[in-house]
Amino acid sequence: MTKIRKAVLPVAGLGTRVLPATKSIPKEMLPVFDRPAIQYVVDEALEAGIEHIVFVTGRNKAAIEDYFDSAYELEATLEAKNKADILEEVRATCPKAGSMSFVRQQAPLGLGHAIWCARDIIGEDPFAILLPDVLIQGKPGCLAQMVEVYEQTNSNVIAVDPVPADEVNKYGVIDPIERQGAMIRMRGMVEKPPVANAPSNLAITGRYILKGEIFRFLEDQAAGAGGEIQLTDAMARLMAQQDFYAVEFDGTPYDCGSKLGYLRATVGMALHHLALGDTARDVIKSVL
Ligand code: G1P
């Protein structure tokens, strides 16, 4: 079985739902407690054994590339001031040389198109996709749980999470057949179905392990929901040829795509912070 070595992180979105905060900063760089949102997603990928990350970026996203680089002047200053602990934290954000690539999506044609933009760097092997709008708290992380299912089944794997029935129209939704523990076999999936026609309330959570054949379907994928080229539509077609499993993962997803989602993520991540969690709890209580 081919090991999952590469992951695609689509980061070209404009962040319109969190404006004006994102007017001059990529939404992925907004802080969620003590680090940019994107750091949590990269850490989840690395924990799952990912060795190379492909960012699909757009205009005005250079801050992401700069963040994942060494910062010579900053590091030299911290060193001169004997701030060893902060220096260590800063250095930890710098990935292994050559382990990140950046490609641009030149037009906002949809998630499916963004993933397709990474095809030359990914090649034919199975790979992971992590949508950085969704931060997931879990131990082990969501992608690591999915890699386990992939290794068990050698199939395509997607993460799902139950959502309130009247919110299914915001997500990709699966049509489940049967459950085997946390694993769910399914017969289909649909992007943003009307509430009345949704096949279930199991929403696709923004984590995927897909076989390289998905690119063949993305190549000619017509625009779907919202007039965009949808990854869900390409997966539904690939499902006619290959097995798919959904995983109802153990963990808490936070949708950072909205202002209140950010707030929830910030509170959640602060409370779970290894060193500052307890103090953060007191601070939050005192504000309430
Ligand atoms: C995307 C996917 C959708 C998934 C969602 C998770 O939608 O297309 O299937 O459920 O992410 O956040 P978006 O939120 O980009 O509209």
Short mmCIF file of C-alpha atoms and ligand atoms in Angstrom, two decimals:
data_model
loop_
_atom_site.label_atom_id
_atom_site.label_comp_id
_atom_site.label_asym_id
_atom_site.label_seq_id
_atom_site.Cartn_x
_atom_site.Cartn_y
_atom_site.Cartn_z
CA MET A 1 0.00 0.00 0.00
CA THR A 2 1.23 3.49 -0.86
CA LYS A 3 1.96 5.67 2.17
CA ILE A 4 0.17 9.04 2.33
CA ARG A 5 3.08 11.47 2.01
CA LYS A 6 1.60 14.63 0.49
CA ALA A 7 -1.24 16.91 1.49
CA VAL A 8 -2.97 19.76 -0.33
CA LEU A 9 -4.12 22.81 1.65
CA PRO A 10 -6.29 25.11 -0.47
CA VAL A 11 -5.74 28.65 0.82
CA ALA A 12 -6.81 30.82 -2.10
CA GLY A 13 -10.19 31.89 -0.64
CA LEU A 14 -10.84 35.59 0.01
CA GLY A 15 -12.26 35.25 3.51
CA THR A 16 -15.25 37.46 2.69
CA ARG A 17 -17.24 36.16 5.67
CA VAL A 18 -14.64 37.50 8.10
CA LEU A 19 -14.07 40.93 6.54
CA PRO A 20 -12.85 43.50 7.44
CA ALA A 21 -10.36 41.39 9.48
CA THR A 22 -9.14 39.79 6.25
CA LYS A 23 -8.83 42.99 4.20
CA SER A 24 -5.02 42.93 4.25
CA ILE A 25 -4.29 39.60 6.01
CA PRO A 26 -5.03 36.13 4.62
CA LYS A 27 -7.77 34.54 6.74
CA GLU A 28 -5.47 31.56 7.34
CA MET A 29 -3.07 33.92 9.17
CA LEU A 30 -5.64 35.23 11.66
CA PRO A 31 -4.62 34.16 15.16
CA VAL A 32 -6.54 31.45 16.92
CA PHE A 33 -5.33 32.09 20.46
CA ASP A 34 -1.53 32.03 20.14
CA ARG A 35 -0.83 30.98 16.56
CA PRO A 36 -2.21 31.51 13.07
CA ALA A 37 -5.10 29.21 12.13
CA ILE A 38 -3.00 27.55 9.41
CA GLN A 39 -0.44 26.32 11.97
CA TYR A 40 -3.02 23.99 13.58
CA VAL A 41 -3.81 22.44 10.21
CA VAL A 42 -0.15 21.99 9.26
CA ASP A 43 0.51 20.39 12.67
CA GLU A 44 -2.41 17.99 12.14
CA ALA A 45 -0.93 17.01 8.74
CA LEU A 46 2.59 16.49 10.11
CA GLU A 47 1.28 14.43 13.03
CA ALA A 48 -0.43 12.12 10.49
CA GLY A 49 2.92 11.48 8.76
CA ILE A 50 2.62 13.98 5.89
CA GLU A 51 6.04 14.82 4.47
CA HIS A 52 5.18 17.44 1.86
CA ILE A 53 2.49 20.12 1.88
CA VAL A 54 1.20 21.80 -1.25
CA PHE A 55 -0.51 25.14 -0.65
CA VAL A 56 -2.88 26.28 -3.37
CA THR A 57 -2.69 30.04 -2.91
CA GLY A 58 -3.90 33.17 -4.65
CA ARG A 59 -3.06 36.86 -4.82
CA ASN A 60 -2.41 38.57 -1.46
CA LYS A 61 -1.45 35.32 0.28
CA ALA A 62 2.31 35.91 0.45
CA ALA A 63 2.15 36.16 4.26
CA ILE A 64 1.55 32.40 4.40
CA GLU A 65 4.72 31.64 2.44
CA ASP A 66 6.71 34.07 4.61
CA TYR A 67 5.38 32.51 7.80
CA PHE A 68 6.71 29.08 6.81
CA ASP A 69 10.23 30.37 6.23
CA SER A 70 13.13 31.21 8.51
CA ALA A 71 13.02 34.80 9.82
CA TYR A 72 16.70 35.64 10.11
CA GLU A 73 16.46 39.14 11.64
CA LEU A 74 13.81 38.14 14.14
CA GLU A 75 15.75 35.03 15.18
CA ALA A 76 19.04 36.96 15.50
CA THR A 77 17.32 39.59 17.67
CA LEU A 78 15.74 36.98 19.93
CA GLU A 79 19.09 35.23 20.24
CA ALA A 80 20.91 38.47 21.14
CA LYS A 81 18.28 39.16 23.82
CA ASN A 82 18.61 35.62 25.24
CA LYS A 83 14.93 34.85 24.61
CA ALA A 84 15.65 31.16 24.11
CA ASP A 85 12.13 29.85 24.72
CA ILE A 86 10.47 32.26 22.26
CA LEU A 87 13.23 31.60 19.75
CA GLU A 88 12.51 27.89 19.97
CA GLU A 89 8.80 28.49 19.31
CA VAL A 90 9.58 30.68 16.30
CA ARG A 91 12.04 28.16 14.86
CA ALA A 92 9.53 25.33 15.30
CA THR A 93 7.27 27.00 12.71
CA CYS A 94 9.94 26.65 10.01
CA PRO A 95 9.41 23.41 8.07
CA LYS A 96 12.08 21.05 6.81
CA ALA A 97 13.76 22.61 3.76
CA GLY A 98 11.96 21.75 0.53
CA SER A 99 8.92 20.22 2.24
CA MET A 100 6.40 22.84 1.11
CA SER A 101 5.29 23.90 -2.36
CA PHE A 102 3.09 26.78 -3.42
CA VAL A 103 0.96 26.91 -6.56
CA ARG A 104 -1.56 29.56 -7.48
CA GLN A 105 -5.19 29.16 -8.35
CA GLN A 106 -5.58 32.02 -10.80
CA ALA A 107 -9.37 32.27 -10.72
CA PRO A 108 -11.88 31.41 -7.96
CA LEU A 109 -13.55 28.53 -9.79
CA GLY A 110 -14.24 26.36 -6.73
CA LEU A 111 -12.66 23.84 -4.36
CA GLY A 112 -12.47 21.12 -7.04
CA HIS A 113 -10.51 23.45 -9.31
CA ALA A 114 -8.19 24.49 -6.44
CA ILE A 115 -7.30 20.85 -5.77
CA TRP A 116 -6.80 20.21 -9.50
CA CYS A 117 -4.23 23.04 -9.53
CA ALA A 118 -1.98 20.81 -7.34
CA ARG A 119 -2.06 17.82 -9.74
CA ASP A 120 1.48 18.15 -11.13
CA ILE A 121 3.05 18.28 -7.68
CA ILE A 122 0.91 15.48 -6.22
CA GLY A 123 1.36 13.05 -9.13
CA GLU A 124 -0.49 9.73 -9.07
CA ASP A 125 -0.19 8.62 -5.45
CA PRO A 126 -2.98 8.84 -2.90
CA PHE A 127 -2.83 12.11 -0.97
CA ALA A 128 -4.58 14.07 1.75
CA ILE A 129 -6.56 17.29 1.58
CA LEU A 130 -7.11 19.51 4.62
CA LEU A 131 -9.41 22.53 4.35
CA PRO A 132 -7.87 25.18 6.61
CA ASP A 133 -11.27 26.76 7.40
CA VAL A 134 -11.87 23.79 9.68
CA LEU A 135 -9.67 23.33 12.75
CA ILE A 136 -10.10 20.01 14.51
CA GLN A 137 -9.21 19.26 18.09
CA GLY A 138 -8.53 15.57 18.54
CA LYS A 139 -5.99 13.16 19.99
CA PRO A 140 -4.77 11.67 17.74
CA GLY A 141 -5.69 14.30 15.17
CA CYS A 142 -8.46 13.73 12.64
CA LEU A 143 -6.10 13.05 9.71
CA ALA A 144 -4.10 10.52 11.76
CA GLN A 145 -7.38 8.69 12.52
CA MET A 146 -8.19 8.69 8.82
CA VAL A 147 -4.74 7.38 7.84
CA GLU A 148 -5.46 4.40 10.11
CA VAL A 149 -8.69 3.69 8.19
CA TYR A 150 -6.86 4.14 4.88
CA GLU A 151 -4.22 1.63 5.98
CA GLN A 152 -6.96 -0.81 6.98
CA THR A 153 -9.02 -0.47 3.79
CA ASN A 154 -6.69 0.90 1.09
CA SER A 155 -9.69 3.06 0.07
CA ASN A 156 -10.62 6.69 -0.29
CA VAL A 157 -11.49 8.10 3.13
CA ILE A 158 -13.38 11.25 4.12
CA ALA A 159 -14.15 12.69 7.55
CA VAL A 160 -17.77 13.36 8.49
CA ASP A 161 -19.48 14.92 11.46
CA PRO A 162 -23.20 15.10 12.31
CA VAL A 163 -24.64 18.62 11.95
CA PRO A 164 -28.12 19.97 12.84
CA ALA A 165 -30.62 18.88 10.15
CA ASP A 166 -31.40 22.48 9.15
CA GLU A 167 -27.71 23.22 8.41
CA VAL A 168 -27.00 20.43 5.91
CA ASN A 169 -27.35 22.89 3.02
CA LYS A 170 -24.00 24.47 4.02
CA TYR A 171 -22.01 21.25 3.53
CA GLY A 172 -21.27 18.25 1.39
CA VAL A 173 -23.46 15.45 2.78
CA ILE A 174 -23.06 11.67 2.47
CA ASP A 175 -25.66 9.00 1.76
CA PRO A 176 -24.70 6.27 4.26
CA ILE A 177 -25.39 2.52 3.89
CA GLU A 178 -23.96 0.88 6.99
CA ARG A 179 -21.69 1.49 9.93
CA GLN A 180 -18.70 -0.55 11.12
CA GLY A 181 -17.70 1.22 14.34
CA ALA A 182 -16.56 4.72 13.38
CA MET A 183 -16.37 3.71 9.70
CA ILE A 184 -19.37 4.28 7.44
CA ARG A 185 -19.89 2.79 3.98
CA MET A 186 -21.89 4.99 1.66
CA ARG A 187 -23.57 4.98 -1.73
CA GLY A 188 -23.24 8.63 -2.62
CA MET A 189 -22.65 12.22 -1.58
CA VAL A 190 -24.08 15.55 -2.60
CA GLU A 191 -22.80 19.10 -2.24
CA LYS A 192 -25.02 21.55 -0.33
CA PRO A 193 -28.35 19.72 -0.75
CA PRO A 194 -31.62 21.51 0.06
CA VAL A 195 -32.56 20.67 3.67
CA ALA A 196 -35.64 18.70 2.53
CA ASN A 197 -33.67 16.41 0.16
CA ALA A 198 -30.52 15.74 2.18
CA PRO A 199 -29.63 12.02 2.32
CA SER A 200 -28.41 12.33 5.97
CA ASN A 201 -27.08 14.89 8.43
CA LEU A 202 -23.51 13.59 8.12
CA ALA A 203 -21.51 16.52 6.76
CA ILE A 204 -18.11 16.27 5.07
CA THR A 205 -15.74 17.98 7.49
CA GLY A 206 -12.90 19.16 5.29
CA ARG A 207 -10.45 16.23 5.59
CA TYR A 208 -9.95 13.79 2.72
CA ILE A 209 -7.61 10.97 1.67
CA LEU A 210 -8.08 10.44 -2.05
CA LYS A 211 -6.54 8.28 -4.75
CA GLY A 212 -4.75 10.05 -7.59
CA GLU A 213 -7.55 9.09 -10.02
CA ILE A 214 -9.61 11.97 -8.58
CA PHE A 215 -7.65 14.33 -10.86
CA ARG A 216 -9.13 12.63 -13.96
CA PHE A 217 -12.59 13.55 -12.72
CA LEU A 218 -11.59 17.06 -11.67
CA GLU A 219 -10.12 17.63 -15.13
CA ASP A 220 -13.55 17.83 -16.78
CA GLN A 221 -15.76 18.46 -13.74
CA ALA A 222 -18.63 20.81 -14.67
CA ALA A 223 -19.62 23.59 -12.27
CA GLY A 224 -22.04 22.39 -9.60
CA ALA A 225 -23.53 23.90 -6.44
CA GLY A 226 -22.99 27.68 -6.27
CA GLY A 227 -21.70 27.70 -9.87
CA GLU A 228 -18.34 26.30 -8.65
CA ILE A 229 -16.34 23.21 -9.64
CA GLN A 230 -17.02 20.98 -6.66
CA LEU A 231 -14.68 18.36 -5.20
CA THR A 232 -17.76 16.53 -3.87
CA ASP A 233 -19.11 16.04 -7.43
CA ALA A 234 -15.78 14.55 -8.58
CA MET A 235 -15.71 12.23 -5.54
CA ALA A 236 -19.28 11.10 -6.26
CA ARG A 237 -18.13 10.09 -9.78
CA LEU A 238 -14.96 8.38 -8.53
CA MET A 239 -17.16 6.42 -6.11
CA ALA A 240 -18.61 4.50 -9.06
CA GLN A 241 -15.15 2.95 -9.57
CA GLN A 242 -13.47 2.90 -6.15
CA ASP A 243 -14.42 2.26 -2.52
CA PHE A 244 -14.99 5.18 -0.20
CA TYR A 245 -15.29 5.15 3.58
CA ALA A 246 -16.47 7.96 5.81
CA VAL A 247 -15.00 8.25 9.29
CA GLU A 248 -16.99 9.74 12.13
CA PHE A 249 -13.83 10.93 13.85
CA ASP A 250 -13.22 11.43 17.54
CA GLY A 251 -12.67 15.17 18.04
CA THR A 252 -14.22 18.63 17.88
CA PRO A 253 -14.34 20.55 14.59
CA TYR A 254 -14.35 24.35 14.60
CA ASP A 255 -15.48 26.10 11.43
CA CYS A 256 -13.36 29.24 11.13
CA GLY A 257 -15.18 30.36 7.99
CA SER A 258 -17.33 32.79 9.97
CA LYS A 259 -16.83 35.40 12.72
CA LEU A 260 -18.56 33.38 15.42
CA GLY A 261 -16.80 30.23 14.24
CA TYR A 262 -13.50 32.01 14.85
CA LEU A 263 -14.62 32.99 18.30
CA ARG A 264 -15.56 29.38 19.10
CA ALA A 265 -12.26 28.10 17.73
CA THR A 266 -10.28 30.65 19.72
CA VAL A 267 -12.03 29.77 22.97
CA GLY A 268 -11.73 26.02 22.28
CA MET A 269 -8.03 26.17 21.41
CA ALA A 270 -7.26 28.45 24.37
CA LEU A 271 -8.97 26.04 26.79
CA HIS A 272 -6.97 23.13 25.38
CA HIS A 273 -3.63 24.96 25.36
CA LEU A 274 -1.07 22.79 27.11
CA ALA A 275 0.60 25.51 29.18
CA LEU A 276 -2.06 28.25 29.33
CA GLY A 277 -5.36 26.31 29.24
CA ASP A 278 -6.17 26.62 32.95
CA THR A 279 -5.37 30.34 33.09
CA ALA A 280 -7.37 30.88 29.88
CA ARG A 281 -10.38 29.23 31.57
CA ASP A 282 -10.16 31.76 34.43
CA VAL A 283 -9.84 34.66 31.99
CA ILE A 284 -12.91 33.51 30.00
CA LYS A 285 -14.92 33.07 33.23
CA SER A 286 -13.96 36.54 34.42
CA VAL A 287 -15.16 38.09 31.13
CA LEU A 288 -18.49 36.23 31.42
C1 G1P B 1 -16.41 22.79 1.48
C2 G1P B 1 -16.83 21.48 0.81
C3 G1P B 1 -17.98 20.84 1.57
C4 G1P B 1 -17.57 20.63 3.03
C5 G1P B 1 -17.12 21.96 3.64
C6 G1P B 1 -16.54 21.74 5.04
O1 G1P B 1 -17.46 23.73 1.36
O2 G1P B 1 -17.22 21.76 -0.53
O3 G1P B 1 -18.31 19.60 0.98
O4 G1P B 1 -18.66 20.09 3.75
O5 G1P B 1 -16.10 22.58 2.85
O6 G1P B 1 -16.26 22.95 5.65
P1 G1P B 1 -17.24 25.31 1.60
O7 G1P B 1 -17.32 25.50 3.10
O8 G1P B 1 -15.91 25.65 1.04
O9 G1P B 1 -18.37 25.97 0.88
#
